[in-house]
Amino acid sequence: LHLHLLLSRAAIMPKAKRKPKKKAASSSSDGGESINAGVANLSLSPLNDVSPLLLSSAAPKDKTLSFTIPYIGPISLVQQHQSVVHGRGLVVTRDVSAGECLFVIPAVAAAPIDEVYYRFLDEDEEDYDDIDDDIETSNNDASVVKKDGPHLESIAEDMLIEQIQSLVDILDDEESACAKEDISRAHSLLNAFVSQMSSDEVPSTATNEDLMKTLLLSNANTDMDKTVLDRETMLNIIRRNAFGPDFHNYDTVATCWNTTPDGKKYNRLLGVYPLSAMINHSCSPNAVRVFGRIPNSSSCHPSGSEMCDQIQGKEVMLVHANKAIAKGTEITWSYIPPSNPLNERREALSKYGFTCNCLRCVQEEKALTASPLTTLGDHLPGNEASMRDMIQTIEQNLSCNEIRVSYASLYLEYFNTALAQSDIDKINDILKLATRLHFSFVACNNACTEHLSILHMCYDLAGVLHTHSLQHKSEGAMTQVRFWTEQLKKTVMTRYGNLGENLENVRALMKHSKLVLRRKDGWYSVNDKFI
C-alpha cells in the first residue's frame, strides 16, 4: 500500500508554485557593475532532469546527454556589490523556484580516487613523517601501517598539487613538444585555479564578465604570474576552496579502506570547482549541492562544448535552489553541517577567517540572550530521559525555528533511542515532535541531509501507525501516510530537481536516500554514490 501511494502518478506531480514576491533588482548605483554583467554562457532553457548524472539506470540509451556541460542557469557573478555578503559572490538574475537547477559544472581538478586508494594503502610511513599522529600500528602485526583521516586528506591534497604543478611545468617549457591546445588549456585551468584566491590577497581588475569566463575555463590569458603558485600557495587555495567528501569525512573513508580491501565503495574525495568557490556561506542557505558523474561513453548535446569528450566518467557538481530566490539575491550555502548550536558553528567557521552574522545567527544569538537554553551545554546527554528533558526545555523556550534546527542532532539521537521500544503512544509523540522539526528545516535548511533523514523516519512512522490503525479499526492514519509521502517527494524534488517528473527516477532517489540515511552501513549497499 505504501509503495502504491509512493508510486502513484498523483503523488509525484508538483503543485503549482506561488511566485515569490519580487524584490527590487540590485542597481549599480554603488559603483559596481550590473548583476547581469557577469553572465557567461547562460543556458536559455531550464535544466529539468539531471538524473543521468545521478543514477546509472537513467543513463541515456543513445549515450547523448540532452544538455550541455557545463550548464549555467540564471546566475551572475558580482564583485564588491551591495548584493553580496563579502567581496564577491553569485546572484540569481531572475526569480528562481525551489528545486530549479542553478548550474552543473565539472571539476577543474580532482584527486583520482583509485590512485589515492593505492597510495594510501601502499605508502611508507616516512613519506609523511610530518604527520606523526596520522599513523597507527596494528596490535597484531607491527609491520602493518594503518593511516587515518588526516593522512588520507594529505594524500588527496598532494595529488591535486601534483596536477596543478604539471600545468605550471607545461607553461615553464612552452618550447617543448606540448601541443598548442595543451598549452592553451593549461593557461585556462591555471587562470581558473588562481582566481579562487581571496580578492584581499590578489586584488582583481577583471570585470565580472571576464572573471566569470575565467572560472568557466574560457580565458587562456597568458599574463598570469606563475611565480605566485608555490606549493604553500597551492595548498592554501585547495584547503580554502576545494570540496572534500560531503557525506562521509576522511576518517570514515580511511577506516573503510583500512578494514575492507575494496576501494570501489567511494568514487570521489577532493575536487576543485572555481565557480562554486565564489559562493559565500550562510547558516540558512538557499542552495544545496550534490556530486554526480558524467556517464561513461556519453557525449553532450550537439551544441555542447569541446570539454565534454574530456570529462566522460568524471565527477560533476549539481547545484539547486532549496527555496524560492528573488531576482538579485545572493546564492549561499552552508560550509558546515547546519544542525549544530551557534557557538559550535562559529568555532567551525573560524578556520575560514570570518564570524558568521547571517540572519539565522543574529536571530539565534538574540533568542539565546538571557534564555535558559544557554545552560544546556554542547554535549548530548547519555540516556533517553535526559534527552527528553533537554528537548522539553528547548520546546518550552523556543522563540524561533533556528533554535530547533541547531539542536537537531539531539532530536535525532532521542528519536533513535526512543524508537528502540515499539510503543504506539511514544511513536505518536515522536511523530508530532518530528513534524515540528521538519517544518523548522523547511524554514532555514530545507532539503539538507539531516532533513531528508527526518522525513524518511516520519514516513516510516506514519506507516507503522497506519498498520496499527488497520488492526484496531481506527481511522486517520492514512492521511498521515499521504502527507509524509508528499513531503518526502517534495523535498527530494527540491534537492535533485524535478527529474523530468519521471516516476522511476523519483522512486530510485527515494529508495537510495532511505538506504543511505536510515540503514546502518546502507551507503555500502547502494550502486549509486551521489550523496
Short mmCIF file of N, CA, C and O in Angstrom, two decimals, residues 90 102-103 105 243 273 275-291 317-320 322 330-336 445:
data_model
loop_
_atom_site.label_atom_id
_atom_site.label_comp_id
_atom_site.label_asym_id
_atom_site.label_seq_id
_atom_site.Cartn_x
_atom_site.Cartn_y
_atom_site.Cartn_z
N LEU A 90 27.85 34.97 -6.11
CA LEU A 90 26.93 34.68 -7.20
C LEU A 90 25.53 35.14 -6.79
O LEU A 90 25.12 34.96 -5.64
N LEU A 102 20.62 25.56 -10.73
CA LEU A 102 21.36 26.81 -10.90
C LEU A 102 22.57 26.62 -11.80
O LEU A 102 22.85 27.46 -12.64
N PHE A 103 23.30 25.54 -11.60
CA PHE A 103 24.39 25.23 -12.53
C PHE A 103 24.88 23.80 -12.30
O PHE A 103 24.66 23.20 -11.25
N ILE A 105 28.62 21.85 -13.15
CA ILE A 105 29.97 22.08 -13.67
C ILE A 105 30.87 20.89 -13.33
O ILE A 105 30.69 20.24 -12.30
N PHE A 243 36.49 21.04 -2.56
CA PHE A 243 35.35 20.36 -1.94
C PHE A 243 35.72 18.91 -1.67
O PHE A 243 36.00 18.14 -2.58
N TYR A 273 36.45 23.29 -7.80
CA TYR A 273 35.34 23.85 -8.58
C TYR A 273 35.37 25.37 -8.42
O TYR A 273 34.72 25.92 -7.52
N LEU A 275 34.08 28.03 -9.88
CA LEU A 275 32.83 28.80 -9.86
C LEU A 275 32.11 28.61 -8.53
O LEU A 275 31.64 29.57 -7.92
N SER A 276 32.06 27.38 -8.04
CA SER A 276 31.38 27.10 -6.77
C SER A 276 32.09 27.76 -5.60
O SER A 276 31.45 28.09 -4.59
N ALA A 277 33.40 27.96 -5.72
CA ALA A 277 34.16 28.60 -4.65
C ALA A 277 33.77 30.05 -4.46
O ALA A 277 34.12 30.67 -3.45
N MET A 278 33.05 30.63 -5.41
CA MET A 278 32.59 32.01 -5.29
C MET A 278 31.37 32.14 -4.37
O MET A 278 30.98 33.25 -3.98
N ILE A 279 30.73 31.02 -4.03
CA ILE A 279 29.51 31.07 -3.22
C ILE A 279 29.87 31.29 -1.76
O ILE A 279 30.69 30.56 -1.19
N ASN A 280 29.27 32.28 -1.16
CA ASN A 280 29.52 32.60 0.24
C ASN A 280 28.65 31.75 1.17
O ASN A 280 27.69 31.12 0.75
N HIS A 281 29.03 31.79 2.44
CA HIS A 281 28.37 30.95 3.45
C HIS A 281 27.15 31.63 4.06
O HIS A 281 27.10 32.84 4.24
N SER A 282 26.16 30.81 4.42
CA SER A 282 25.05 31.23 5.28
C SER A 282 24.60 30.01 6.06
O SER A 282 24.58 28.90 5.53
N CYS A 283 24.25 30.20 7.32
CA CYS A 283 23.72 29.09 8.13
C CYS A 283 22.26 28.82 7.78
O CYS A 283 21.69 27.83 8.26
N SER A 284 21.67 29.68 6.98
CA SER A 284 20.32 29.47 6.47
C SER A 284 20.37 29.65 4.95
O SER A 284 19.92 30.65 4.41
N PRO A 285 20.93 28.67 4.25
CA PRO A 285 21.25 28.82 2.83
C PRO A 285 20.04 28.71 1.92
O PRO A 285 18.97 28.26 2.34
N ASN A 286 20.23 29.12 0.67
CA ASN A 286 19.15 28.99 -0.32
C ASN A 286 19.55 28.06 -1.47
O ASN A 286 18.86 27.99 -2.49
N ALA A 287 20.67 27.34 -1.30
CA ALA A 287 21.10 26.40 -2.35
C ALA A 287 21.70 25.16 -1.70
O ALA A 287 22.18 25.19 -0.56
N VAL A 288 21.66 24.06 -2.45
CA VAL A 288 22.20 22.79 -1.97
C VAL A 288 22.95 22.13 -3.12
O VAL A 288 22.56 22.25 -4.28
N ARG A 289 24.04 21.46 -2.81
CA ARG A 289 24.86 20.83 -3.85
C ARG A 289 24.85 19.31 -3.71
O ARG A 289 24.70 18.76 -2.62
N VAL A 290 25.05 18.65 -4.84
CA VAL A 290 25.17 17.20 -4.90
C VAL A 290 26.27 16.89 -5.91
O VAL A 290 26.42 17.62 -6.90
N PHE A 291 27.03 15.83 -5.68
CA PHE A 291 28.05 15.43 -6.64
C PHE A 291 27.54 14.26 -7.46
O PHE A 291 27.07 13.26 -6.92
N MET A 317 29.52 18.73 -10.19
CA MET A 317 28.75 19.27 -9.09
C MET A 317 27.44 19.83 -9.63
O MET A 317 27.43 20.58 -10.61
N LEU A 318 26.32 19.45 -8.98
CA LEU A 318 25.00 19.93 -9.36
C LEU A 318 24.47 20.81 -8.23
O LEU A 318 24.48 20.39 -7.07
N VAL A 319 24.02 22.00 -8.55
CA VAL A 319 23.55 22.94 -7.54
C VAL A 319 22.12 23.33 -7.84
O VAL A 319 21.80 23.76 -8.96
N HIS A 320 21.23 23.16 -6.84
CA HIS A 320 19.82 23.51 -6.98
C HIS A 320 19.42 24.51 -5.90
O HIS A 320 19.99 24.51 -4.80
N ASN A 322 17.18 25.58 -2.93
CA ASN A 322 16.37 24.82 -1.97
C ASN A 322 15.20 25.63 -1.42
O ASN A 322 14.47 25.18 -0.55
N GLU A 330 21.67 36.99 -3.40
CA GLU A 330 22.89 36.19 -3.42
C GLU A 330 22.58 34.72 -3.19
O GLU A 330 21.74 34.35 -2.38
N ILE A 331 23.32 33.85 -3.91
CA ILE A 331 23.24 32.40 -3.70
C ILE A 331 24.19 32.05 -2.56
O ILE A 331 25.36 32.44 -2.56
N THR A 332 23.70 31.30 -1.59
CA THR A 332 24.53 30.90 -0.46
C THR A 332 24.31 29.43 -0.15
O THR A 332 23.28 28.86 -0.48
N TRP A 333 25.30 28.84 0.50
CA TRP A 333 25.11 27.52 1.09
C TRP A 333 25.93 27.44 2.36
O TRP A 333 26.71 28.34 2.67
N SER A 334 25.76 26.36 3.09
CA SER A 334 26.45 26.23 4.37
C SER A 334 27.77 25.51 4.18
O SER A 334 27.84 24.47 3.55
N TYR A 335 28.84 26.09 4.73
CA TYR A 335 30.16 25.48 4.66
C TYR A 335 30.29 24.32 5.66
O TYR A 335 31.24 23.54 5.57
N ILE A 336 29.38 24.24 6.61
CA ILE A 336 29.47 23.26 7.70
C ILE A 336 28.12 22.59 7.89
O ILE A 336 27.11 23.08 7.37
N ASN A 445 16.81 25.35 6.56
CA ASN A 445 17.80 24.45 5.95
C ASN A 445 17.11 23.36 5.15
O ASN A 445 17.38 22.17 5.31
#
